[in-house]
PDB file of C-alpha atoms in Angstrom:
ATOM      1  CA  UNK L   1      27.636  52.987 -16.443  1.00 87.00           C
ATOM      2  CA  UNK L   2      28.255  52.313 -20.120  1.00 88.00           C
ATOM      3  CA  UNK L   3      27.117  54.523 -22.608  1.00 92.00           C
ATOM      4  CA  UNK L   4      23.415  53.449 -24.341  1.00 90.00           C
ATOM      5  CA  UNK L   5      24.892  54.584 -27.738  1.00 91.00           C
ATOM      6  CA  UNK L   6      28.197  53.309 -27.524  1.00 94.00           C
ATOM      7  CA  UNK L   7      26.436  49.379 -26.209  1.00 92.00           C
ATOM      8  CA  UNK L   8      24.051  50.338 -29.325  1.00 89.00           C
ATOM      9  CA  UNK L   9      26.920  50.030 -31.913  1.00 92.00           C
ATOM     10  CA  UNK L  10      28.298  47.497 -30.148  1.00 93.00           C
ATOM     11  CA  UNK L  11      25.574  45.520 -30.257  1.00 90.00           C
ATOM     12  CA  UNK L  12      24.761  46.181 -33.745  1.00 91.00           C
ATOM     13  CA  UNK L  13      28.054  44.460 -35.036  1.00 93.00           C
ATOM     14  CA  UNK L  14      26.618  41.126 -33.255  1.00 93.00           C
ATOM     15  CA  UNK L  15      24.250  39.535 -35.871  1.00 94.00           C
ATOM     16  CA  UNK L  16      20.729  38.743 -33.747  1.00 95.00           C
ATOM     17  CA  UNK L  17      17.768  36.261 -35.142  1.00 96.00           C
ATOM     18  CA  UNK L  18      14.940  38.130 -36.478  1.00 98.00           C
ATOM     19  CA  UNK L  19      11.403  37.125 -35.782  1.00 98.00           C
ATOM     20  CA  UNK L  20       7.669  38.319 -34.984  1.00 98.00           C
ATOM     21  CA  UNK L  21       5.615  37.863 -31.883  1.00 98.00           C
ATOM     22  CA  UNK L  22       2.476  37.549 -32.782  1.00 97.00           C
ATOM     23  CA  UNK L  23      -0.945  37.674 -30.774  1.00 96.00           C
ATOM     24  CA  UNK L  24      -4.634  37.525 -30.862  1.00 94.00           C
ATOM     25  CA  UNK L  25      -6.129  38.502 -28.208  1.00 91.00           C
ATOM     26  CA  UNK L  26     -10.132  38.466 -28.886  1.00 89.00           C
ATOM     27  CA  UNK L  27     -10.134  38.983 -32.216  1.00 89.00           C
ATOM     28  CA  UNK L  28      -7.247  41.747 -31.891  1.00 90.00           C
ATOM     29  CA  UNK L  29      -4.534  41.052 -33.640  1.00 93.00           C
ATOM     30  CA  UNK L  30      -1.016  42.250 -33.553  1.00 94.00           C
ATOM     31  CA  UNK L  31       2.455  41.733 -34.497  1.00 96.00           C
ATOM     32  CA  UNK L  32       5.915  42.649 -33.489  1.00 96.00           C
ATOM     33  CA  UNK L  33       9.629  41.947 -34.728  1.00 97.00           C
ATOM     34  CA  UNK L  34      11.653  41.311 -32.351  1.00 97.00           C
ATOM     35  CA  UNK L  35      15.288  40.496 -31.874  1.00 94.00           C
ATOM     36  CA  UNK L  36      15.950  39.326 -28.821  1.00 94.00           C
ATOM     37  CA  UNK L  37      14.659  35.871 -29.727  1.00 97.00           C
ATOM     38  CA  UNK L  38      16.363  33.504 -27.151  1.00 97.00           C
ATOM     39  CA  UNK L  39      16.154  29.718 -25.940  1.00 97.00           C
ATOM     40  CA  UNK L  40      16.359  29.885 -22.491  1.00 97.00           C
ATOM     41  CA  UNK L  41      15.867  25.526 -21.567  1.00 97.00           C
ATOM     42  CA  UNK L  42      14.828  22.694 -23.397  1.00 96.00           C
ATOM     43  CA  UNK L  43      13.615  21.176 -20.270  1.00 97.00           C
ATOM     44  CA  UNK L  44      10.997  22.668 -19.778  1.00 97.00           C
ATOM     45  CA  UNK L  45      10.902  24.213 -23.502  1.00 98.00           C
ATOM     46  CA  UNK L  46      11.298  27.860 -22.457  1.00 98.00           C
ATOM     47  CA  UNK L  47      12.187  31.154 -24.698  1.00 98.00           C
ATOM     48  CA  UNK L  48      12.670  34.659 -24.215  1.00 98.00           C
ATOM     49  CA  UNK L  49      12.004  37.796 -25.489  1.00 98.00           C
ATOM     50  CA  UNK L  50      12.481  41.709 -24.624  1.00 97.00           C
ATOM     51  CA  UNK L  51       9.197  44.290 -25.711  1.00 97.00           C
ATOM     52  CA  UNK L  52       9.051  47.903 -24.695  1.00 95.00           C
ATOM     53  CA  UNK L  53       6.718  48.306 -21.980  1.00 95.00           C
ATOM     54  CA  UNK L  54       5.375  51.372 -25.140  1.00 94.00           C
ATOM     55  CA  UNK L  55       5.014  48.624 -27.223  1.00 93.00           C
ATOM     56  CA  UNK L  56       0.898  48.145 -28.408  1.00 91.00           C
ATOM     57  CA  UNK L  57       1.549  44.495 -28.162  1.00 94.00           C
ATOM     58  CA  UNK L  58       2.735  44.710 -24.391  1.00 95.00           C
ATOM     59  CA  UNK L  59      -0.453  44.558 -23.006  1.00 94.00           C
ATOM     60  CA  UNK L  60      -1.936  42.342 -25.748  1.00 94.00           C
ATOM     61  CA  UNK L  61       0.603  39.680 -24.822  1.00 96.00           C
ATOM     62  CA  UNK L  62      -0.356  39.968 -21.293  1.00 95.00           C
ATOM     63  CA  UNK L  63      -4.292  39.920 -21.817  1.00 93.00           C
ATOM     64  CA  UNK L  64      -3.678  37.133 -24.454  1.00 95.00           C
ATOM     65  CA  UNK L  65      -1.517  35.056 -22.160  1.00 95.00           C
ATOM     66  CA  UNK L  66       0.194  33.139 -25.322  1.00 97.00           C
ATOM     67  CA  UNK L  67       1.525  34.392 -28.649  1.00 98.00           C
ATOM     68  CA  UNK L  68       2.979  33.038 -31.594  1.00 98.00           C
ATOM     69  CA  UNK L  69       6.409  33.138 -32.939  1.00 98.00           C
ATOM     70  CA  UNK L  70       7.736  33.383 -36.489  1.00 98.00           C
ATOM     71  CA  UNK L  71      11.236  32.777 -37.106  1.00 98.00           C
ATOM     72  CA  UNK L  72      12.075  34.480 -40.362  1.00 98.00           C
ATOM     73  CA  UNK L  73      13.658  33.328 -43.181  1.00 98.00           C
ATOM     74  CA  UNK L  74      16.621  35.370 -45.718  1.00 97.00           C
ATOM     75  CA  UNK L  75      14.112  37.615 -47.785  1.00 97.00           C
ATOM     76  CA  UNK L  76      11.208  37.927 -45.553  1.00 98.00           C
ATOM     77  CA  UNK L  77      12.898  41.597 -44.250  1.00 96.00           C
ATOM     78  CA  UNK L  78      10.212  43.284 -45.543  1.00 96.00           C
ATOM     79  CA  UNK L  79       8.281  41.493 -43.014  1.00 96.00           C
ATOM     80  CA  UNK L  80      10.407  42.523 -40.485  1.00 97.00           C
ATOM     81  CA  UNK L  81      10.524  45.875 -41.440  1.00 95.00           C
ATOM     82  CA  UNK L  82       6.773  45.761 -41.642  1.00 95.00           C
ATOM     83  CA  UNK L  83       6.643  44.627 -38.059  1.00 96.00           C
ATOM     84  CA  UNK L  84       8.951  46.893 -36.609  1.00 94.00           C
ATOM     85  CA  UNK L  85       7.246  50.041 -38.259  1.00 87.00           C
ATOM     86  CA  UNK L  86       4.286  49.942 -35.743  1.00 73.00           C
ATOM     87  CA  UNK L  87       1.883  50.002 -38.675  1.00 72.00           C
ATOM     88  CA  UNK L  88      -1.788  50.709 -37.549  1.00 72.00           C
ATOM     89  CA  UNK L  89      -4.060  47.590 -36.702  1.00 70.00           C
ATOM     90  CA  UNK L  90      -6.476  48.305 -39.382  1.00 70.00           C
ATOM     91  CA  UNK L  91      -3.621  48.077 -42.061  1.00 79.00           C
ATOM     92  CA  UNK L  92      -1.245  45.607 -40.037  1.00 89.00           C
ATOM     93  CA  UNK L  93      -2.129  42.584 -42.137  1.00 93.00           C
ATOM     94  CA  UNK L  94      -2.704  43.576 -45.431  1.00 91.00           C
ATOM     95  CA  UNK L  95      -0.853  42.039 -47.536  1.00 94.00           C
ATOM     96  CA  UNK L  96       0.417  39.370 -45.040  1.00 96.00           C
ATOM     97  CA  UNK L  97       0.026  36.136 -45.724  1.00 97.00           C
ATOM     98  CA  UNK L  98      -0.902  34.408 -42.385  1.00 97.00           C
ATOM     99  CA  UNK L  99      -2.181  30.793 -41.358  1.00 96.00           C
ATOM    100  CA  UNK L 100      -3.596  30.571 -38.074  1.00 95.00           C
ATOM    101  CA  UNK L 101      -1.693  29.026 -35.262  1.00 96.00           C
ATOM    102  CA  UNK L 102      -3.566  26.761 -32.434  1.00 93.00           C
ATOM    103  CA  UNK L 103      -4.047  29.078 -29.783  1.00 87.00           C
ATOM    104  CA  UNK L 104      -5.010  31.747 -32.531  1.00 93.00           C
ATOM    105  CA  UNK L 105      -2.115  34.032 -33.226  1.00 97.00           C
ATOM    106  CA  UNK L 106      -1.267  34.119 -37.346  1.00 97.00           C
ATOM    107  CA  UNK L 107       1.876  32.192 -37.948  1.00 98.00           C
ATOM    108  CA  UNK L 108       3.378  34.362 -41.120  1.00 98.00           C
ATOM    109  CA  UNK L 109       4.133  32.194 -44.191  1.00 98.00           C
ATOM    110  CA  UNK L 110       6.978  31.062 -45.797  1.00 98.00           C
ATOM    111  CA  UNK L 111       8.856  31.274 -42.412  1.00 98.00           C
ATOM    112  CA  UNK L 112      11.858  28.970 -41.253  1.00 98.00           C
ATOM    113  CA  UNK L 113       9.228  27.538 -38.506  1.00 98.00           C
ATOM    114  CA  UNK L 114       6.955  28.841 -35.814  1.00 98.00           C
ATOM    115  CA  UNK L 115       6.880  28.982 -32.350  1.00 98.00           C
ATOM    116  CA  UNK L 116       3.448  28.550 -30.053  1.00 98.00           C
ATOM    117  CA  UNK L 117       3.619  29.596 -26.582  1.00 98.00           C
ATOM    118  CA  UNK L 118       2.350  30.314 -23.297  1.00 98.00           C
ATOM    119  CA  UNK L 119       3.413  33.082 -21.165  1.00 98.00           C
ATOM    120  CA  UNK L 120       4.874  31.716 -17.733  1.00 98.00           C
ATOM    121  CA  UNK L 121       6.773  34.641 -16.620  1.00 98.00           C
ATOM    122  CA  UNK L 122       7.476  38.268 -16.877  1.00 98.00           C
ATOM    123  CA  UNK L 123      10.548  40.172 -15.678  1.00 98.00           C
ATOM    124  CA  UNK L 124      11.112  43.982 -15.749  1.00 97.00           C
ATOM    125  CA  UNK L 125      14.118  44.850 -17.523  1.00 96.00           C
ATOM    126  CA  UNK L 126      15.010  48.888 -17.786  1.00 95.00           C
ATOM    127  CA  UNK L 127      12.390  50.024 -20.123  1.00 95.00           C
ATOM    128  CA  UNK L 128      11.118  46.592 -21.636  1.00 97.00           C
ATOM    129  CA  UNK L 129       9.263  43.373 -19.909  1.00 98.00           C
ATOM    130  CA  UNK L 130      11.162  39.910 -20.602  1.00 98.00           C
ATOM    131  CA  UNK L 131       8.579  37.605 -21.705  1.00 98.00           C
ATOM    132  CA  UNK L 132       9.450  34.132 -20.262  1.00 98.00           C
ATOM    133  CA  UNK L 133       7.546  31.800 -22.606  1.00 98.00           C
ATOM    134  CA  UNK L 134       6.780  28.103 -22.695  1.00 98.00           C
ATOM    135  CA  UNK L 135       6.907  26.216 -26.063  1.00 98.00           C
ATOM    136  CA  UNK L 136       3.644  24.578 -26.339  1.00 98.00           C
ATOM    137  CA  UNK L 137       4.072  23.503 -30.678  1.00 98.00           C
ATOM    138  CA  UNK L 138       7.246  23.619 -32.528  1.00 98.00           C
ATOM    139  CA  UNK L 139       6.652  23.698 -36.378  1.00 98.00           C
ATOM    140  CA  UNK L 140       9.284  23.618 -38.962  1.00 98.00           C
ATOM    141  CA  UNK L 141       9.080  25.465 -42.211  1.00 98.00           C
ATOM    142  CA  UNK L 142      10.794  26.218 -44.778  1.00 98.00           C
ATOM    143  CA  UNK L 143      14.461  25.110 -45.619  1.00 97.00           C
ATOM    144  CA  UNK L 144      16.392  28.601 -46.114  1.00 97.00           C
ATOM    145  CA  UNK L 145      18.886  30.350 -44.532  1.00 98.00           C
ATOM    146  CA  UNK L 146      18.080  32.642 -41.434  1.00 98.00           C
ATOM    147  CA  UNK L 147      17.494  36.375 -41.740  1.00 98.00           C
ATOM    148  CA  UNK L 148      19.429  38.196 -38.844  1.00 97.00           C
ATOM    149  CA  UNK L 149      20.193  41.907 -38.726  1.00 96.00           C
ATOM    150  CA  UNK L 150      23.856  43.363 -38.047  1.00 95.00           C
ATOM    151  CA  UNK L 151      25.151  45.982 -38.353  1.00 93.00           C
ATOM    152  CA  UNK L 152      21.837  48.199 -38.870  1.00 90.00           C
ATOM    153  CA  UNK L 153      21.379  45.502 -42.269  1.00 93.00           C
ATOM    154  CA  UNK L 154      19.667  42.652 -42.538  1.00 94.00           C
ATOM    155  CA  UNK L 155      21.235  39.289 -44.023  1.00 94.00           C
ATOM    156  CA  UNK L 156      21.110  35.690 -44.224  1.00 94.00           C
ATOM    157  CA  UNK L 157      22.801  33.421 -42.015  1.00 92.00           C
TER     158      UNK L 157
END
């Protein structure tokens, strides 16, 4: 079996999409960057992502059903960052500028576009939960290069 540090660094030198799953599940809301972002079909519309079973937002996702995804754009790594930190709800989105997607979940601004789904499936995967997700709304937004992370850096692509 191959070594988790040595598929780490491997890994790391193979730039990934960054983006944040977002959720609101009654009035609870919570965010997580993520970069395992990945289209699975376009018929039917179907993407993917990987969350640590640890994660706050695992069971948020599953209680909310649907979430909302925010692909980010070159400069918004402080956003990422932000996301990834596991900052406490009650200081989560301050300081976020957020518009409010259509099943609920904040879309952050000034993103390259947004994703609104509905979870169809869920597959345990070592430590995480794939999130099989059907694309409900695609919305494009701004016109900037991608910010992807690569060797332990993020940059544009």
């Amino acid at each position: 079996m191959a070594d988790a540090d040595e598929l780490r660094a491997l890994l790391g030198r193979f730039p990934a999409g960054v983006a944040v799953v977002t959720v609101d599940a009654g009035g609870q809301r919570l965010g997580l960057t993520v970069g395992s972002l990945v289209g699975l079909s376009l018929d039917p519309p179907l993407v993917g992502f990987s969350v640590s079973r640890q994660a706050a937002l695992h069971e948020l996702l599953r209680g909310a059903g649907g979430c909302a995804i925010s692909l980010l754009a070159a400069g918004q790594d402080w956003l990422a960052e932000h996301f990834a930190r596991g900052v406490p709800p009650i200081g989560m989105w301050h300081g976020v500028a957020t518009e409010p997607g259509a099943r609920g979940a904040p879309l952050l601004v000034g993103a390259l576009g947004w994703l609104e789904c509905a979870v169809r499936d869920e597959v345990a995967v070592g430590t995480h939960t794939l999130f099989v997700c059907e694309v409900e709304r695609v919305e494009h937004g701004v016109d900037a290069p991608a910010l992807v992370r690569v060797r332990g850096r993020f940059a544009s692509a």
